[in-house]
Tab-separated table of C-alpha atoms in Angstrom:
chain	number	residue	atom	x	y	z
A	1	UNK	CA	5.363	-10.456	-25.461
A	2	UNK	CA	9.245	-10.187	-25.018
A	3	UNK	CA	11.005	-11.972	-22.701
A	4	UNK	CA	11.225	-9.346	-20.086
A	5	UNK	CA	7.641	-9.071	-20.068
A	6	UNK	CA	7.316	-12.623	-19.546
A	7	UNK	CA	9.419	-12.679	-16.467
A	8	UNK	CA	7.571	-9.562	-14.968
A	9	UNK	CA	4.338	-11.164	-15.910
A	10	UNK	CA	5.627	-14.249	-13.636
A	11	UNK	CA	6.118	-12.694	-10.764
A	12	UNK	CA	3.889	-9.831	-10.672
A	13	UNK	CA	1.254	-10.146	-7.359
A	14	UNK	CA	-2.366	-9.392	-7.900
A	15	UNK	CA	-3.736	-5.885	-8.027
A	16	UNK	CA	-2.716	-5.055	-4.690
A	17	UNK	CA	-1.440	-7.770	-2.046
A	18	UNK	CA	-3.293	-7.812	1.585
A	19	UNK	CA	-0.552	-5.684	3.231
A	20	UNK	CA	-1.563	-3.031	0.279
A	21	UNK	CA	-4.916	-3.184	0.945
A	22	UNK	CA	-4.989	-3.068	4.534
A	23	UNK	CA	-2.172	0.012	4.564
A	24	UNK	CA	-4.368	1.849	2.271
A	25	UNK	CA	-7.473	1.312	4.090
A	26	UNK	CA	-5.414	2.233	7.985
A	27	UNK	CA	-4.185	5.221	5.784
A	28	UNK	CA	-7.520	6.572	5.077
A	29	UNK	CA	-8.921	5.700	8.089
A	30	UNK	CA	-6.331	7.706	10.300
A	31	UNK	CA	-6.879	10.473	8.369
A	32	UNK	CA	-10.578	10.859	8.490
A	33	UNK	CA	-10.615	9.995	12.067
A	34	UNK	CA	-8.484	13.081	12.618
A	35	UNK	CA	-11.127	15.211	11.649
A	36	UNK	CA	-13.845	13.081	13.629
A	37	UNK	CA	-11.514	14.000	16.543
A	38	UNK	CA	-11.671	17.185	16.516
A	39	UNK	CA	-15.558	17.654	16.759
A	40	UNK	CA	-16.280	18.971	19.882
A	41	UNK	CA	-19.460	17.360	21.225
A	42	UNK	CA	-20.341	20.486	23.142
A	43	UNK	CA	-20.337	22.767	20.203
A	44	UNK	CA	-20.834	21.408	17.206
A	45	UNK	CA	-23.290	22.200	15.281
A	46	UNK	CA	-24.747	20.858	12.247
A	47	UNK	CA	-22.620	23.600	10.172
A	48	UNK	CA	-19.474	22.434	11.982
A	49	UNK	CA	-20.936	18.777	11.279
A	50	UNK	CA	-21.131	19.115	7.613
A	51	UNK	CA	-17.073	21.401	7.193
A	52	UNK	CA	-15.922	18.329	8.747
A	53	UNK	CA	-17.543	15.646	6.710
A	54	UNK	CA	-16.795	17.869	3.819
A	55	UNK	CA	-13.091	18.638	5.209
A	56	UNK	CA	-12.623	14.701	5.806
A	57	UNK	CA	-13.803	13.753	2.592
A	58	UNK	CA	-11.735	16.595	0.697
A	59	UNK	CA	-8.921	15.135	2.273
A	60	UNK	CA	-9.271	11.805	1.525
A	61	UNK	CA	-9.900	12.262	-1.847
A	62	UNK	CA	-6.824	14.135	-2.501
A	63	UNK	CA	-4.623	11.953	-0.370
A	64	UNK	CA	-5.948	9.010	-2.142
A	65	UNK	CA	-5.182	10.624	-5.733
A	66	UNK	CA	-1.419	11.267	-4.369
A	67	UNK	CA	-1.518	7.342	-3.300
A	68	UNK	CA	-2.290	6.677	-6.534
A	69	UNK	CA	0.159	8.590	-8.571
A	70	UNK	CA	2.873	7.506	-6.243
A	71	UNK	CA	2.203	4.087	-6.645
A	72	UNK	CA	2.487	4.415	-10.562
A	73	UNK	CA	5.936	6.122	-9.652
A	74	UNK	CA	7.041	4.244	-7.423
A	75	UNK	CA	6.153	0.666	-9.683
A	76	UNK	CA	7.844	2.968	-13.106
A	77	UNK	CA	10.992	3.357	-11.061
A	78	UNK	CA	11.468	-0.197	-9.585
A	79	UNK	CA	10.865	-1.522	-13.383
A	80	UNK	CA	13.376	0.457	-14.549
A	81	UNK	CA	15.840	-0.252	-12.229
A	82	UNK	CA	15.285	-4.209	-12.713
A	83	UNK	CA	16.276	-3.172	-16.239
A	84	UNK	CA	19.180	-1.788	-15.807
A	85	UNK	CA	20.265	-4.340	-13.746
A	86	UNK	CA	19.377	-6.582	-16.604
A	87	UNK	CA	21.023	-4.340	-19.117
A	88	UNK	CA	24.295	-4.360	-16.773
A	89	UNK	CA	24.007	-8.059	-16.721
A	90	UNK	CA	24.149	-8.610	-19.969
A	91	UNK	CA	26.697	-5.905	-20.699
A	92	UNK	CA	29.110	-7.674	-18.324
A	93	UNK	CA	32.133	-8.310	-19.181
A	94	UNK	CA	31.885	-12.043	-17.931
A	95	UNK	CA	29.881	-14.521	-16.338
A	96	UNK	CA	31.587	-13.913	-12.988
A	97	UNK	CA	30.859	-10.080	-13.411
A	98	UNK	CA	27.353	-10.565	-14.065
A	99	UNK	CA	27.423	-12.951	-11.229
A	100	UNK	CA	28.594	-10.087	-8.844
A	101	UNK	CA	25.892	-7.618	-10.225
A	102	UNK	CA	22.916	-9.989	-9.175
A	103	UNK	CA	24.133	-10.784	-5.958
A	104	UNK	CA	24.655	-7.474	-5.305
A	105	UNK	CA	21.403	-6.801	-6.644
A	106	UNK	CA	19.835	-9.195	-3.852
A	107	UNK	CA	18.812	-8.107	-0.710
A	108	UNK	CA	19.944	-9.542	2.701
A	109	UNK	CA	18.077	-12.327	3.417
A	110	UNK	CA	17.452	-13.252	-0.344
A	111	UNK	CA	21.082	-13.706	-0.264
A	112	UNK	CA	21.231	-15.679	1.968
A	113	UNK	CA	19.267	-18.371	0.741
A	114	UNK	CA	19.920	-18.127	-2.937
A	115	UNK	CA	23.013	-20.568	-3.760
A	116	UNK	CA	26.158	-19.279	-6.322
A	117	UNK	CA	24.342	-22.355	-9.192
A	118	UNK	CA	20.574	-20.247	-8.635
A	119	UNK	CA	22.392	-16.787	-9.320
A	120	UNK	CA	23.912	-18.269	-11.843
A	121	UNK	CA	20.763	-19.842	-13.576
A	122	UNK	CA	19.386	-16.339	-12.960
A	123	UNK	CA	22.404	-15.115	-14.930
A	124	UNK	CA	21.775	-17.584	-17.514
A	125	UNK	CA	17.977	-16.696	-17.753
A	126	UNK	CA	18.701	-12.671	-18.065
A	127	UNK	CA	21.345	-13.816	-20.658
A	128	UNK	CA	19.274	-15.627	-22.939
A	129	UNK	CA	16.384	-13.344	-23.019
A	130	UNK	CA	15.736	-12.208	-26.461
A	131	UNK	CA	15.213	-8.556	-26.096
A	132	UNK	CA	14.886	-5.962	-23.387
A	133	UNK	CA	12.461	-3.163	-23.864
A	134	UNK	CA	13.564	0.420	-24.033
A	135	UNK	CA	12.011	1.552	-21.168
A	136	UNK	CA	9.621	0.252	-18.335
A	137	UNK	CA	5.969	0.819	-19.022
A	138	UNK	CA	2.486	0.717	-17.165
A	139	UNK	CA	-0.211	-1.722	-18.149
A	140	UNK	CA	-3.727	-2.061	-17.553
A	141	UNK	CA	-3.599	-4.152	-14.061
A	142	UNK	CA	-0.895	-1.122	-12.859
A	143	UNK	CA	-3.735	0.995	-13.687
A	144	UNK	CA	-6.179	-1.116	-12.024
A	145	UNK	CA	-3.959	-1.297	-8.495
A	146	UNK	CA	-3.617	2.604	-8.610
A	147	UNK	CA	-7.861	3.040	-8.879
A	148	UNK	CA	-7.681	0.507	-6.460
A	149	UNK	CA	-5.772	2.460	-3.849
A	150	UNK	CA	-7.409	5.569	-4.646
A	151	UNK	CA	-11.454	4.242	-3.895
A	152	UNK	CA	-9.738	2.147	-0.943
A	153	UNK	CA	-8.379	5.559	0.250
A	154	UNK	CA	-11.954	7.433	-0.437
A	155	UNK	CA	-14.183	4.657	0.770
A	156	UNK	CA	-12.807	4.526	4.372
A	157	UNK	CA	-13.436	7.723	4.745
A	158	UNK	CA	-17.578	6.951	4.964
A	159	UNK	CA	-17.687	4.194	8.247
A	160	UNK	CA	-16.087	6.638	10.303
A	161	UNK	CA	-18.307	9.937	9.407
A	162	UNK	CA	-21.731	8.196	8.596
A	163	UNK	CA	-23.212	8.399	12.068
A	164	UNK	CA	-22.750	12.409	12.085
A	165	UNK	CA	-25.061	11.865	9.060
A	166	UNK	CA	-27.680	8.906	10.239
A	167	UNK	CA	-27.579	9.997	14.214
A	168	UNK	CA	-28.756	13.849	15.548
A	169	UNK	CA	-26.871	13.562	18.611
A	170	UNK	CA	-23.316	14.555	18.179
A	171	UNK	CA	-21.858	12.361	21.518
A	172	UNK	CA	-23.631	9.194	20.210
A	173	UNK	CA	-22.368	9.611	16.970
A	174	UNK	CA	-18.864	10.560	18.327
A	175	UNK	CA	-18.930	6.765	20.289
A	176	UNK	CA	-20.308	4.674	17.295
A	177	UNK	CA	-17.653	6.489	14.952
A	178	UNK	CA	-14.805	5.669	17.364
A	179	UNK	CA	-16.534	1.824	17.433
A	180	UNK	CA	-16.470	1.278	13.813
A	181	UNK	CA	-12.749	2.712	13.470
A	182	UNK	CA	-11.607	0.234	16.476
A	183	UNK	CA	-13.481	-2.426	14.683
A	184	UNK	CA	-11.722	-1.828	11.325
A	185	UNK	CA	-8.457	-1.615	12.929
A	186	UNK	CA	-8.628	-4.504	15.047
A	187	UNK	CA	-10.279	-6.580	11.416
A	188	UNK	CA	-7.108	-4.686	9.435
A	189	UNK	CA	-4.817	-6.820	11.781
A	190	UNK	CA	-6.314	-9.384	11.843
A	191	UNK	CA	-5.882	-9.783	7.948
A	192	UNK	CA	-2.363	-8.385	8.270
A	193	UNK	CA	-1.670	-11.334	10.927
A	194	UNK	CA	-3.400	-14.380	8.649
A	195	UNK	CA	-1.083	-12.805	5.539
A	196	UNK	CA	1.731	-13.064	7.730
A	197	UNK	CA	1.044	-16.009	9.153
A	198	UNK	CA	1.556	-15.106	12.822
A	199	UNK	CA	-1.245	-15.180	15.471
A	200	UNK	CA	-4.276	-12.771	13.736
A	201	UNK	CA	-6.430	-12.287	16.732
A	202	UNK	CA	-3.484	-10.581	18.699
A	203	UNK	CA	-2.392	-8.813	15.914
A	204	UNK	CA	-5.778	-7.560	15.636
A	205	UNK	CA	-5.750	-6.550	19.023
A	206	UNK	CA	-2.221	-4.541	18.823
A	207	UNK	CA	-3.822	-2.929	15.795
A	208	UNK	CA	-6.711	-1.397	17.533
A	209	UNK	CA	-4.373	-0.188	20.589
A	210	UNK	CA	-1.724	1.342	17.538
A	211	UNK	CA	-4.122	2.952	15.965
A	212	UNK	CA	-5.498	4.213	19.122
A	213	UNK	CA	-2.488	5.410	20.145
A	214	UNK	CA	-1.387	7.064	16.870
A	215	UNK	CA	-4.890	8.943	16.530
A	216	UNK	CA	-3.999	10.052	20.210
A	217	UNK	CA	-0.866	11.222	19.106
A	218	UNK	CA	-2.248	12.195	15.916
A	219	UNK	CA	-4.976	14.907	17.349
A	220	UNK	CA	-2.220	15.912	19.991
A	221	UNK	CA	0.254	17.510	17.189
A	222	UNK	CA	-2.804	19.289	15.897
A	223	UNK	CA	-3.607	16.859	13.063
């Protein structure tokens, strides 16, 4: 293992962090509930039941394969740009230039609390490294987040469209589909406020009135 790989290996999070998982599982569940929302309990019928469980998990599956890809873009294109920074820094011309490129390299607040001896043990660190691969490169666990994303996606389509399939009565399945999705919003903040830190049961609450608000809004644009 080089000694860029080491440093990636470092720092790199688990498969997906808790924000990741929760925004993936929101994601899915807005978009299945905007086909729940547009069942209309006085005349659906089981045809119109079964094109929109059909419609919702078409969709779902689809948008979860774009999260997916995406993700594996998106994590390609920040690797490569870390090495180029590292390339630059060792390139520089100096140790004050290379200096310049990290901090530059740092966003706002990191800058702020990273002292001119840290970027300069960072300097030293990039500097001593004894090669830098060619280009960036996926591994297994990258794989593993994107499948990840992609089943989160697909599997929160089911809570929300299972009682059109286990209840006959399309306004009492309407209600206990609209229960479950303001039960996994309101459990998706709460998760989102323990990661953070801040208080999770309000968070939880302001989650379920977002996401009520944003399917509103949602189903109002024709969504």
């Amino acid at each position: 293992m080089s000694g860029m790989n080491a440093i990636e290996k470092e720092v790199r999070e688990a498969v997906l962090s808790p924000v990741d998982r929760v925004s993936e599982m929101l994601f899915g569940l807005f978009m299945a509930l905007t086909f729940v929302g547009a069942v209309s309990v006085a005349t659906a019928g089981r045809e119109e039941i079964r094109a929109m469980l059909a419609a919702a998990l078409g969709c779902n599956l689809a948008w979860g394969l774009v999260d997916a890809v995406m993700y594996l873009v998106r994590t390609v294109t920040d690797r490569g740009r870390s090495l180029t920074l590292v390339r630059s820094v060792r390139a520089a011309a100096d140790a004050e230039a290379g200096r310049r490129l990290i901090e530059r390299s740092l966003s706002r607040v990191a800058a702020g609390l990273v002292s001119s001896t840290e970027v300069e043990a960072i300097r030293g660190r990039i500097a001593a490294l004894p090669g830098v691969p060619e280009r960036p490169t996926l591994g297994w666990d990258d794989l593993l987040a994107a499948l990840a994303i992609f089943l989160i996606v697909v599997a929160s389509t089911f809570p929300v469209v299972l009682p059109f399939v286990l209840i006959g009565d399309v306004d009492t399945a309407k209600t206990v589909s609209r229960a479950i999705a303001l039960a996994m919003l309101f459990f998706g903040g709460l998760a989102l406020g323990r990661y953070a830190g801040y208080g999770s049961w309000k968070v939880g609450f302001m989650m379920a009135g977002l996401g009520t608000a944003l399917v509103v809004a949602i189903n109002a644009l024709g969504g």
